[in-house]
mmCIF file of C-alpha atoms in Angstrom:
data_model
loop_
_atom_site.group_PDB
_atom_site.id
_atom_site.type_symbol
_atom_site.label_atom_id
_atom_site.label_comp_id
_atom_site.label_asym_id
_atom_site.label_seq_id
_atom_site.Cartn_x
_atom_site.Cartn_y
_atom_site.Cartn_z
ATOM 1 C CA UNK A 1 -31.208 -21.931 11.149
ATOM 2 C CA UNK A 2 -32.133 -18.267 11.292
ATOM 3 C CA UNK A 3 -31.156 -18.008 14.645
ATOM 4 C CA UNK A 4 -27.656 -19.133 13.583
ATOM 5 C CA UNK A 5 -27.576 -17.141 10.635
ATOM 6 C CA UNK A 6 -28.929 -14.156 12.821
ATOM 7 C CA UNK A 7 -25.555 -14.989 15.412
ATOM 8 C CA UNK A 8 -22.979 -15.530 12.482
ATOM 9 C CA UNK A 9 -24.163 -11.545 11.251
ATOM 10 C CA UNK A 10 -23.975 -10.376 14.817
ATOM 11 C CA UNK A 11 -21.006 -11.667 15.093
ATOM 12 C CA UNK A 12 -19.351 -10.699 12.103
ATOM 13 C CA UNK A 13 -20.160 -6.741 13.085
ATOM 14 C CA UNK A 14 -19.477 -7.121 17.047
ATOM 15 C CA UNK A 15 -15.864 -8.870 16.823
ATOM 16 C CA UNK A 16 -14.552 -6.170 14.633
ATOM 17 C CA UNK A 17 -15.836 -3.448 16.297
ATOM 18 C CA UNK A 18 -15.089 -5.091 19.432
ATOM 19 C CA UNK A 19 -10.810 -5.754 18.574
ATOM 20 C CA UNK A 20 -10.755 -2.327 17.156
ATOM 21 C CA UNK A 21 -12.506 -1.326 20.244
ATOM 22 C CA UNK A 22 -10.022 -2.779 22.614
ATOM 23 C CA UNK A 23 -6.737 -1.544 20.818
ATOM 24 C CA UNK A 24 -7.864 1.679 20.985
ATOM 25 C CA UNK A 25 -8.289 1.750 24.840
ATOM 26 C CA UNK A 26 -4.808 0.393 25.587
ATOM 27 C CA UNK A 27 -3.485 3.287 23.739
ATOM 28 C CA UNK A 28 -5.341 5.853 24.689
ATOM 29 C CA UNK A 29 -6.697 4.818 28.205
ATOM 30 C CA UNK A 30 -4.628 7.399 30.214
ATOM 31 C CA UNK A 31 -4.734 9.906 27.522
ATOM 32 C CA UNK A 32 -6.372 13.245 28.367
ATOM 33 C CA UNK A 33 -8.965 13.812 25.520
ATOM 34 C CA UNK A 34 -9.687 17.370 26.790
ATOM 35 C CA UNK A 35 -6.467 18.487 24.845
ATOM 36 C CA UNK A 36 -7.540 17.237 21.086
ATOM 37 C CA UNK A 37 -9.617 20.094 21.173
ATOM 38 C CA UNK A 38 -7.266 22.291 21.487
ATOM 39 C CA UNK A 39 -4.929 21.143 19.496
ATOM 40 C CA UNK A 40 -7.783 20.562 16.245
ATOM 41 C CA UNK A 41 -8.870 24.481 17.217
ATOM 42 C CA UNK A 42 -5.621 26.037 17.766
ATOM 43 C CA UNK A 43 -2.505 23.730 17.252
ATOM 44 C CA UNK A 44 -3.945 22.802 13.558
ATOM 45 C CA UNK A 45 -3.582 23.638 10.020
ATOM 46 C CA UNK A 46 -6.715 23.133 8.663
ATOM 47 C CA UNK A 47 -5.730 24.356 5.386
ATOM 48 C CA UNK A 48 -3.538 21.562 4.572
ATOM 49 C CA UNK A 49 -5.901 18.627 5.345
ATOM 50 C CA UNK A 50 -9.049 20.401 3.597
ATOM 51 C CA UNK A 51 -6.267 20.310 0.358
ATOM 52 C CA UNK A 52 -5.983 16.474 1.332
ATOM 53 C CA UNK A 53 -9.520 16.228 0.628
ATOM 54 C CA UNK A 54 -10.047 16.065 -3.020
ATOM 55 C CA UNK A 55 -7.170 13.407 -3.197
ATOM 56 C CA UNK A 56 -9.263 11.130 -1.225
ATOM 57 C CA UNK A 57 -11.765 11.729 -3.199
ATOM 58 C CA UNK A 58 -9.772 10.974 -6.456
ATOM 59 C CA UNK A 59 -8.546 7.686 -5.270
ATOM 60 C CA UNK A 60 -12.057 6.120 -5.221
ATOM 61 C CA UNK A 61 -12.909 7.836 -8.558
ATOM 62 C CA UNK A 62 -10.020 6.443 -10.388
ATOM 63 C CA UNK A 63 -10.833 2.710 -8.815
ATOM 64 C CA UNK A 64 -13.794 3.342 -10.098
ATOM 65 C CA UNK A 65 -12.597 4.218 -13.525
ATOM 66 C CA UNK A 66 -9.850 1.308 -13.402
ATOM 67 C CA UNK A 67 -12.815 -1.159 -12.537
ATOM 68 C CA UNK A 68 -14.750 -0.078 -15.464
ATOM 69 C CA UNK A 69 -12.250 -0.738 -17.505
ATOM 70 C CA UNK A 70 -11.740 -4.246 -16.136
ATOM 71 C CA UNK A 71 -15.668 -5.235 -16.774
ATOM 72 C CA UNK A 72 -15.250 -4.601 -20.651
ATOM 73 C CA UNK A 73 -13.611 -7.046 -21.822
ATOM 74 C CA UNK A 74 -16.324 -9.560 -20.369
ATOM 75 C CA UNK A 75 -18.923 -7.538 -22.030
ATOM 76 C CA UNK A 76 -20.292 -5.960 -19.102
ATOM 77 C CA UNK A 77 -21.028 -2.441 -19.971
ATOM 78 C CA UNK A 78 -21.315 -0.886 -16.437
ATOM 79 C CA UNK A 79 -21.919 2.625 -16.189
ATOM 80 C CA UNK A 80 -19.145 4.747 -15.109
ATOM 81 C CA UNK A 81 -21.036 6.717 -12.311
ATOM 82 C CA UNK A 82 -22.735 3.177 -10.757
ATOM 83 C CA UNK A 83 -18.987 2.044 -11.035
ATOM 84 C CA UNK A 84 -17.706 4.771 -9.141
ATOM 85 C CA UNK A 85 -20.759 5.087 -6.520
ATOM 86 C CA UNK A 86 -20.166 1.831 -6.330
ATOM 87 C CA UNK A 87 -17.036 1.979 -4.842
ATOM 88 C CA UNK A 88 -17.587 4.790 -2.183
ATOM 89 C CA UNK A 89 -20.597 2.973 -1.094
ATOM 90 C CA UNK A 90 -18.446 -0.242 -0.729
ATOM 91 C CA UNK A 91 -15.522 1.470 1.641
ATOM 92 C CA UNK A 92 -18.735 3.456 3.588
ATOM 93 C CA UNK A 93 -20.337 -0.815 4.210
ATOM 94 C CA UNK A 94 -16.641 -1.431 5.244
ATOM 95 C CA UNK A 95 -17.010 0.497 8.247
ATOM 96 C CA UNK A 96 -20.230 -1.588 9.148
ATOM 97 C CA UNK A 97 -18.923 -4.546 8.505
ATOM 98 C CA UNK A 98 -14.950 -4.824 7.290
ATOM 99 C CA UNK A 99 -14.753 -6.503 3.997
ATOM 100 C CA UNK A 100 -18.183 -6.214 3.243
ATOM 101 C CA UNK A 101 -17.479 -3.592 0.281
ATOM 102 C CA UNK A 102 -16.362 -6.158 -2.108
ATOM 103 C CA UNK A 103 -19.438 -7.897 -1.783
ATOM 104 C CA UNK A 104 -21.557 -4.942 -1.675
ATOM 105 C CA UNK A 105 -20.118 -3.003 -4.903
ATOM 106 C CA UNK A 106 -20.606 -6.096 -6.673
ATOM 107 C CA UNK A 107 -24.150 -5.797 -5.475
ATOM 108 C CA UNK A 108 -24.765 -2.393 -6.866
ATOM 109 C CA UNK A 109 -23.301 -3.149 -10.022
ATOM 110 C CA UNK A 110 -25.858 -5.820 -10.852
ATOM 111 C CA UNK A 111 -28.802 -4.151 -9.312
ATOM 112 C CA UNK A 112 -28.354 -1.082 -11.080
ATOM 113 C CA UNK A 113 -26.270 -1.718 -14.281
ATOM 114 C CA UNK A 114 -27.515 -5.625 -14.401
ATOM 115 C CA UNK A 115 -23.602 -6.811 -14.400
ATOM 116 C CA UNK A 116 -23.228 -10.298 -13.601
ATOM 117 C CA UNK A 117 -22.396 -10.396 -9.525
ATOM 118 C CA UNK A 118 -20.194 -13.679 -10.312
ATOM 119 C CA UNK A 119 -17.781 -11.932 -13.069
ATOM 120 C CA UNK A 120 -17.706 -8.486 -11.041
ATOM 121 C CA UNK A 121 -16.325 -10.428 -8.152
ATOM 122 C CA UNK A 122 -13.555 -11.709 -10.194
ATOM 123 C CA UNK A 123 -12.686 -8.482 -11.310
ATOM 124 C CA UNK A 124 -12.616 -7.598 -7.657
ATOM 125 C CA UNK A 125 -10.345 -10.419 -6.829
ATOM 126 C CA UNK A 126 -7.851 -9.224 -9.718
ATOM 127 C CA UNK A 127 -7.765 -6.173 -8.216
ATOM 128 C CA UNK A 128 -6.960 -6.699 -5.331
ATOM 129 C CA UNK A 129 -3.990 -9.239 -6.580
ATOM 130 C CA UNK A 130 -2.862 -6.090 -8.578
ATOM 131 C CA UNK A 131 -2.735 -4.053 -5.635
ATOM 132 C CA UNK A 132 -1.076 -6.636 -3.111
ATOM 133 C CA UNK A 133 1.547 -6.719 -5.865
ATOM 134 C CA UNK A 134 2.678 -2.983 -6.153
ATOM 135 C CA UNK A 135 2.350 -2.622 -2.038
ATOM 136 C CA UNK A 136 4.398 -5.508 -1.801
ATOM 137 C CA UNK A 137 6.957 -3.745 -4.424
ATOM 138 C CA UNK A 138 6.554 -0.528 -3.019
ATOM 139 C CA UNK A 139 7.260 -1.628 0.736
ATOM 140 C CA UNK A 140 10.740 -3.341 -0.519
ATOM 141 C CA UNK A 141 11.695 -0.547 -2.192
ATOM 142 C CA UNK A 142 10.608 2.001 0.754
ATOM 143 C CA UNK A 143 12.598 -0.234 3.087
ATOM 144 C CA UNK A 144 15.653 -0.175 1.448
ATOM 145 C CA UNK A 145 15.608 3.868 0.813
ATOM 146 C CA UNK A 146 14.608 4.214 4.442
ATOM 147 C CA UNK A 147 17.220 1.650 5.434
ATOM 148 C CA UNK A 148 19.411 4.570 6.103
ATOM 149 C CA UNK A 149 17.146 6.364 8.223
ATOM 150 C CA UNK A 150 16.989 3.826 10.880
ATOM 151 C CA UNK A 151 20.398 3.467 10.906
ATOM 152 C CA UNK A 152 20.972 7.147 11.630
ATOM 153 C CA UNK A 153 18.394 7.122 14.598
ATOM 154 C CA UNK A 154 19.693 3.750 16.202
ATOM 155 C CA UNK A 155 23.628 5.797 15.988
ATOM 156 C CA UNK A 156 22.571 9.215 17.221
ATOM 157 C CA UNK A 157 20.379 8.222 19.885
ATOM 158 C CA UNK A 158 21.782 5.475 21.000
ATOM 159 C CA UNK A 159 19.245 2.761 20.601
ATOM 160 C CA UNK A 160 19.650 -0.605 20.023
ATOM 161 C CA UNK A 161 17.051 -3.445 18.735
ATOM 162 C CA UNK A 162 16.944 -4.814 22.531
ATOM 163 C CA UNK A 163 16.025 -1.405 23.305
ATOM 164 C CA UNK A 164 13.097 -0.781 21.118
ATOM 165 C CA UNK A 165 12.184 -4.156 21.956
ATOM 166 C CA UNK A 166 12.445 -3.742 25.749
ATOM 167 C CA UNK A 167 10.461 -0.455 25.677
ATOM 168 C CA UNK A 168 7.510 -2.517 23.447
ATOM 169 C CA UNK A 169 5.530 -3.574 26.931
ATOM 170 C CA UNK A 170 3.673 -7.218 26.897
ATOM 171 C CA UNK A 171 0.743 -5.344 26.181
ATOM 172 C CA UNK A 172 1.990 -4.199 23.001
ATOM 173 C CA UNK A 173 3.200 -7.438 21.824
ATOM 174 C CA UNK A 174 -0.555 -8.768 23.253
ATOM 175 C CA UNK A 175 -1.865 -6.380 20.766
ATOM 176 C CA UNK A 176 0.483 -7.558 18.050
ATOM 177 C CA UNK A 177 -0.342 -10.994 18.603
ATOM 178 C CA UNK A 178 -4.163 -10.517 18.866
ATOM 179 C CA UNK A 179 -3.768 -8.340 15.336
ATOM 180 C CA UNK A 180 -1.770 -11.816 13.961
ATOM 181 C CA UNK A 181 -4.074 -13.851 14.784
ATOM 182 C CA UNK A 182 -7.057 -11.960 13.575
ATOM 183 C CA UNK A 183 -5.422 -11.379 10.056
ATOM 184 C CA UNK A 184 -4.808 -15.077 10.035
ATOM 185 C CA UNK A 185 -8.685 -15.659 11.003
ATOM 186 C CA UNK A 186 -9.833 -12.975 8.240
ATOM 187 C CA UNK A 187 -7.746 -15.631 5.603
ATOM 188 C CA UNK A 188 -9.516 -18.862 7.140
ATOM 189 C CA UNK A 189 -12.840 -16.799 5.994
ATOM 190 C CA UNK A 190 -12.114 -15.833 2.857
ATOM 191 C CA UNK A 191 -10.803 -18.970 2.203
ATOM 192 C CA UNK A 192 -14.077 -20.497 3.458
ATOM 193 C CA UNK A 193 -16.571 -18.139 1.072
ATOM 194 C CA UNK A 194 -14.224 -18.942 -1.762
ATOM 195 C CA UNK A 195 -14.684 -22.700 -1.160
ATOM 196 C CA UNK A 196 -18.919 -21.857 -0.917
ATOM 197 C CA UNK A 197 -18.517 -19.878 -3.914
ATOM 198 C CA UNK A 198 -16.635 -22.895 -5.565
ATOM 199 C CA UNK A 199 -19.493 -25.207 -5.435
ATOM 200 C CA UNK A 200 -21.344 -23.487 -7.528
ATOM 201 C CA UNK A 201 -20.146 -24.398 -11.352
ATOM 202 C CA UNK A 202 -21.450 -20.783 -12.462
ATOM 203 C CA UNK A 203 -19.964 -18.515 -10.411
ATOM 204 C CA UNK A 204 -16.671 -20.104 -10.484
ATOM 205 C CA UNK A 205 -16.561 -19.873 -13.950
ATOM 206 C CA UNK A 206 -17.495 -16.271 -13.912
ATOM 207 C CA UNK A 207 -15.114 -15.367 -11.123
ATOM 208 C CA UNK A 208 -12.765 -17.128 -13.408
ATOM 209 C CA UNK A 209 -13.429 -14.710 -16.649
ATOM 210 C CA UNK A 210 -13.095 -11.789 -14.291
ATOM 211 C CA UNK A 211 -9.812 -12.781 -12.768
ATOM 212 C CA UNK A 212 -8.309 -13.582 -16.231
ATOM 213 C CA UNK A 213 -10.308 -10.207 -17.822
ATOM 214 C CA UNK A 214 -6.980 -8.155 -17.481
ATOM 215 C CA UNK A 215 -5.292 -10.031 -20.564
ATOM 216 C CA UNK A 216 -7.888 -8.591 -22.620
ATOM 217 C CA UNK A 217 -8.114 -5.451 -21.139
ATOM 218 C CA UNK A 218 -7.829 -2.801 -24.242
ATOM 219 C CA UNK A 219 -5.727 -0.223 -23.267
ATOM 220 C CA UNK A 220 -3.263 -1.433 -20.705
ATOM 221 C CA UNK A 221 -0.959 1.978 -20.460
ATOM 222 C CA UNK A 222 -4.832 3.809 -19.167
ATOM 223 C CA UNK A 223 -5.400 0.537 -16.553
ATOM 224 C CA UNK A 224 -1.235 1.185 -15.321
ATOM 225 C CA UNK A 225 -2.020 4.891 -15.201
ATOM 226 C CA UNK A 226 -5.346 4.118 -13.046
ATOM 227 C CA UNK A 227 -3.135 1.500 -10.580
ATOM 228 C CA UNK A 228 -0.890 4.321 -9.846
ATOM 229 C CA UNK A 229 -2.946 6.895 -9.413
ATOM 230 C CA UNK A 230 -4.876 4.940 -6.747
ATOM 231 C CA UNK A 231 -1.713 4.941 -4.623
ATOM 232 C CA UNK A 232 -0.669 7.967 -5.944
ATOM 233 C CA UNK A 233 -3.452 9.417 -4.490
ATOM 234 C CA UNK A 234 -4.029 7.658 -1.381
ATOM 235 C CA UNK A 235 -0.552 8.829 -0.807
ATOM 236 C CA UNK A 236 -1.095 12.446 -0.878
ATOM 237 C CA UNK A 237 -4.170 12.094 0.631
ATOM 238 C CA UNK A 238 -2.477 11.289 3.567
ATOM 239 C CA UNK A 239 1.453 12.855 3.281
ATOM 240 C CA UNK A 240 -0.673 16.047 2.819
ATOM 241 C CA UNK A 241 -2.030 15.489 6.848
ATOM 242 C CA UNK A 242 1.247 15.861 8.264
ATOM 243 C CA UNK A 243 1.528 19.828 7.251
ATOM 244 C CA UNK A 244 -1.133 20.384 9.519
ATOM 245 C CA UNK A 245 0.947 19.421 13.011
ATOM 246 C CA UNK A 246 4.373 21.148 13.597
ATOM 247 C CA UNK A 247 5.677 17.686 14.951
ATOM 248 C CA UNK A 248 5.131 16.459 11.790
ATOM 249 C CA UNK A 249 5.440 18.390 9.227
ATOM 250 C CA UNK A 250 9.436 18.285 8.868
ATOM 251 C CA UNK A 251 9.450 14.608 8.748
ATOM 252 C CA UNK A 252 9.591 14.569 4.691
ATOM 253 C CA UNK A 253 7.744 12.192 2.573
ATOM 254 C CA UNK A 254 9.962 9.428 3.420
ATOM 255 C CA UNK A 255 8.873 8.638 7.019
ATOM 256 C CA UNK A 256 5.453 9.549 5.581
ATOM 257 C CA UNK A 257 5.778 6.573 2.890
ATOM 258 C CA UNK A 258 6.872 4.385 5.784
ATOM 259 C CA UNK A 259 4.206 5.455 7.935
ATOM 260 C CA UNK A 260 1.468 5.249 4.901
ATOM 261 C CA UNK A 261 2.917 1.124 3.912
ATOM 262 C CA UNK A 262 2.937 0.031 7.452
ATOM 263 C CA UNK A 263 -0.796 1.610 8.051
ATOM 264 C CA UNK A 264 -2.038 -0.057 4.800
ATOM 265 C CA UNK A 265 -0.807 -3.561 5.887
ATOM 266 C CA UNK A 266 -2.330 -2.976 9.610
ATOM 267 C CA UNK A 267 -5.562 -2.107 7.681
ATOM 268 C CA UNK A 268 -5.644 -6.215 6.802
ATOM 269 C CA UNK A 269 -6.671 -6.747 10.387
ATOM 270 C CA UNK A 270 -10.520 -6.853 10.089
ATOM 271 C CA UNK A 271 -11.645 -3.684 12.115
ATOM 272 C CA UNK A 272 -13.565 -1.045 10.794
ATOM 273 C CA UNK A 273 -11.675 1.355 8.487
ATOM 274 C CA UNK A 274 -8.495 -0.125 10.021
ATOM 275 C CA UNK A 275 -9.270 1.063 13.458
ATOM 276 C CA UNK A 276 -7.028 0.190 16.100
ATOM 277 C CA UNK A 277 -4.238 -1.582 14.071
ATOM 278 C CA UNK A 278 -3.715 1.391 11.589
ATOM 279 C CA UNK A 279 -3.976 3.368 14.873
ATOM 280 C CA UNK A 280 -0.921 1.282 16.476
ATOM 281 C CA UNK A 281 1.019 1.141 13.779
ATOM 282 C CA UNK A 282 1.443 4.159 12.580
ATOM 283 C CA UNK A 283 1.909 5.848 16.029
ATOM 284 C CA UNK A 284 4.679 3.258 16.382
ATOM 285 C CA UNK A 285 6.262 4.440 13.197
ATOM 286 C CA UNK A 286 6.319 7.955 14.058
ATOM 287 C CA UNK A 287 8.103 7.298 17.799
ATOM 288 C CA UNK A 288 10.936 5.407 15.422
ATOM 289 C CA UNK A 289 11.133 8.709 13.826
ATOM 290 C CA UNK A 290 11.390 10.622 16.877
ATOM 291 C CA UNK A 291 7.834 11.873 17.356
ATOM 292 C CA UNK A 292 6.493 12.423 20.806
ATOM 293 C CA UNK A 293 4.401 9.548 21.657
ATOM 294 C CA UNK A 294 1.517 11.836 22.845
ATOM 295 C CA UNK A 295 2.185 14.038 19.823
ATOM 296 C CA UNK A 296 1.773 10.613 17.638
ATOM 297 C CA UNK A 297 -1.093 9.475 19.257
ATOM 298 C CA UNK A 298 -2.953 13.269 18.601
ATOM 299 C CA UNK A 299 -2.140 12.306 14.795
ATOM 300 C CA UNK A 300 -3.482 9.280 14.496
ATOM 301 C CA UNK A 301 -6.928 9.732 16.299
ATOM 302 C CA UNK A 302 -7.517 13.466 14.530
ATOM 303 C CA UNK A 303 -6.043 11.867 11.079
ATOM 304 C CA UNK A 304 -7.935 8.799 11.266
ATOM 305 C CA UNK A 305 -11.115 10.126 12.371
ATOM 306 C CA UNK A 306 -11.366 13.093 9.875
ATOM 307 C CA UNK A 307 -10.699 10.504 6.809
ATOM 308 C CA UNK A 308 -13.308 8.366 7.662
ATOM 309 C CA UNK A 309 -15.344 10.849 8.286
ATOM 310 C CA UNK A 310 -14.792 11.819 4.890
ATOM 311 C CA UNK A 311 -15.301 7.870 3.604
ATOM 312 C CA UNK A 312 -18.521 8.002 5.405
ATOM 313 C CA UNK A 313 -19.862 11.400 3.497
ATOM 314 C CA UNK A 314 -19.054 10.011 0.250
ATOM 315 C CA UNK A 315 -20.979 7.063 0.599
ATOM 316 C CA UNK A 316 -24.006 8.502 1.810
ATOM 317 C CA UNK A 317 -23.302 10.977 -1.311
ATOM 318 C CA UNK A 318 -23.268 8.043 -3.224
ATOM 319 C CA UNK A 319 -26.405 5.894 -2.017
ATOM 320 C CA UNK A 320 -28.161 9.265 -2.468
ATOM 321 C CA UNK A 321 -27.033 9.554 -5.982
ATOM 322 C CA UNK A 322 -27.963 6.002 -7.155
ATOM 323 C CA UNK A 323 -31.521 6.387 -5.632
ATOM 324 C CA UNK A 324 -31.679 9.567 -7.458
ATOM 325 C CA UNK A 325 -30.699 7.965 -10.077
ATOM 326 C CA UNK A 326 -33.296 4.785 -10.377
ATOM 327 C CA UNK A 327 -36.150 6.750 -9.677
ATOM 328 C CA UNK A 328 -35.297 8.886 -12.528
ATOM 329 C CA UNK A 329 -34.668 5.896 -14.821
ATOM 330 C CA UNK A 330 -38.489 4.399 -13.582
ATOM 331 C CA UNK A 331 -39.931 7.879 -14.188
ATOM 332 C CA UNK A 332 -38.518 7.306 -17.879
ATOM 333 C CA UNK A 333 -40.041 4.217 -18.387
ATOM 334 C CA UNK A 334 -43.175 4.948 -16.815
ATOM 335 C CA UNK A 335 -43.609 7.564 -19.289
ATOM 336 C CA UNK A 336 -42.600 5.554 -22.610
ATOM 337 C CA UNK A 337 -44.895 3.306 -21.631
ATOM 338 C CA UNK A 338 -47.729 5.296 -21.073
ATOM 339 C CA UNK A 339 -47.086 7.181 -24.646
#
C-alpha cells in the first residue's frame, strides 16, 4: 500500500511537470536562447514590470481578504494574515504540485487558526464557482468587443480561417489535443476526491456550510469589491508587462484582455503555474494580433518566468512569516504558564 501511495505522489508531480515539460520544447526547440539575454538586458523596460509587481502582490492579498470574509459567517474567525499567507503559500505548493494549493491553504488555516479543514474547503469550492462565473462573463463580453479586431486582421491581411488553420502544424493541434485531454483528466480527479470526500458524513456537511456561506456573508458590496479586484489586479499585473517590449506595447489593453482570458483558461491544464499551455496560448494570441512569432515567444518565457518567480518569493515570504509567527505565539504561552 505505501508503495502505491508512494507511485500515485510521484506521479501526481512527474506528469505535470513532465506535459508542461514537453510543450515547452516543441515551441522553443529551435529557438536560440542566447538572445533572451539580450533582449531582458538591453531590449527591456524594466521599469514597467517592477510597477507590475505590487499588483501581483495585491491580487493574493485581496483573495485573502475576500476568503476571510467568506469563513465568518460559519463562525470561523481566521486571522487575516494566516488567511492571506495562506494563500501565497497555496499558489507557491501549486508549482510543486498543480492544484495542491487548495488543499494546502486549507491546511494552514486549521493548523494555525484551528478553522475547520472541511468548511474552509467549501469556501474554497465557492470561490472558485464565483470566479469561473465572472471569467466566463468576462470572456463573452471580451469576445464580442474584440469581434471587430479579428475581423480587421482577417480583411487587411488577407487571411482566412483555412489559413490560420493550415499554418497550425499537426504538432500544434497534438499539443491542443494532449492539453484537452489532460483538462478532461484533471475533472475525472477532482471528481474522484469529491466522491472520497463524500463518504465521509462530516466533511460533506461542512463543505456544504462553506459552499452555501456566501448567503450569509455580511457585507456583500465589500465581497463584490474583493471579486473584482482579484481580476482587476491580475489584470494589470499582467497588461502592465507588455510596456516593457516595443512589439508589444502598442497593442492596447484589448489584445491584452484577450491574451490575459485565453492564458487563464490554458492555466486549467494541470502543469505547474500554467506552464506550457499558458505558454502556447498566449503566444498564439499575440501572432493573431500580428506579433512576430519569435518576438511572442521572448514574451511569454521572460513574462512567465519573472511572475512565478515572483509567486515563488511570496510564498517562501509567507512560510517564513507563519513560522515566525507560531514560535512567537509558543513563546507567549510558555511564559503565561510559567507566571
Amino acid at each position: 500500500m505505501n508503495t502505491r501511495k508512494l507511485l500515485n505522489s510521484s506521479l501526481k508531480i512527474a506528469l505535470p511537470l513532465v506535459l508542461g515539460g514537453m510543450i515547452l520544447y516543441w515551441m522553443y526547440r529551435d529557438f536560440d536562447f542566447s538572445r533572451i539575454w539580450h533582449v531582458v538586458a538591453h531590449d527591456m523596460d524594466w521599469t514597467w514590470m517592477l510597477l507590475s509587481f505590487p499588483f501581483g502582490i495585491l491580487a493574493q492579498l485581496f483573495r485573502g481578504l475576500r476568503w476571510r470574509q467568506t469563513l465568518e459567517p460559519m463562525g470561523e474567525r481566521a486571522r487575516t494574515s494566516t488567511c492571506v499567507h495562506a494563500v501565497m503559500l497555496s499558489y507557491a505548493a501549486s508549482l510543486v504540485i498543480p492544484r495542491v494549493g487548495e488543499f494546502a491553504r486549507c491546511g494552514v488555516l486549521k493548523r494555525y487558526d484551528g478553522v475547520s479543514f472541511p468548511k474552509a474547503l467549501g469556501t474554497v469550492v465557492t470561490e472558485r464557482a464565483i470566479d469561473t462565473l465572472l471569467m466566463l462573463g468576462i470572456t463573452v463580453l471580451t469576445l464580442l468587443m474584440q469581434m471587430g479586431v479579428f475581423s480587421t486582421f482577417f480583411k487587411q491581411t488577407g487571411t482566412s480561417m483555412d489559413t490560420l488553420t493550415g499554418r497550425f502544424s499537426g504538432t500544434g493541434y497534438v499539443v491542443t489535443v494532449i492539453c484537452g485531454a489532460a483538462a478532461v483528466i484533471l475533472l475525472h480527479f477532482v471528481m474522484k476526491r469529491l466522491a472520497i470526500y463524500n463518504k465521509v458524513k462530516a466533511t460533506l456537511g461542512g463543505i456544504w456550510q462553506g459552499v452555501t456561506s456566501l448567503r450569509n456573508v455580511r457585507n456583500v458590496p465589500l465581497f463584490v469589491f474583493f471579486t473584482l479586484a482579484i481580476w482587476g489586479s491580475y489584470f494589470i499585473h499582467y497588461y502592465l508587462t507588455f510596456f516593457c517590449f516595443g512589439f508589444t506595447e502598442g497593442l492596447g489593453a484589448g489584445c491584452a484582455l484577450t491574451t490575459f482570458i485565453v492564458g487563464s483558461i490554458a492555466v486549467i491544464v494541470p502543469t505547474p503555474n500554467g506552464a506550457g499551455p499558458w505558454h502556447f496560448a498566449v503566444k498564439t494570441m499575440l501572432i493573431l494580433y500580428g506579433v512576430a512569432s519569435d518576438s511572442a515567444l521572448f514574451f511569454v518565457l521572460i513574462v512567465h518566468t519573472i511572475q512565478t518567480m515572483l509567486v515563488m518569493l511570496l510564498g517562501v515570504y509567507s512560510w517564513v512569516a507563519l513560522g515566525f509567527t507560531r514560535r512567537m505565539a509558543e513563546r507567549r504561552q510558555t511564559s503565561s504558564e510559567v507566571q
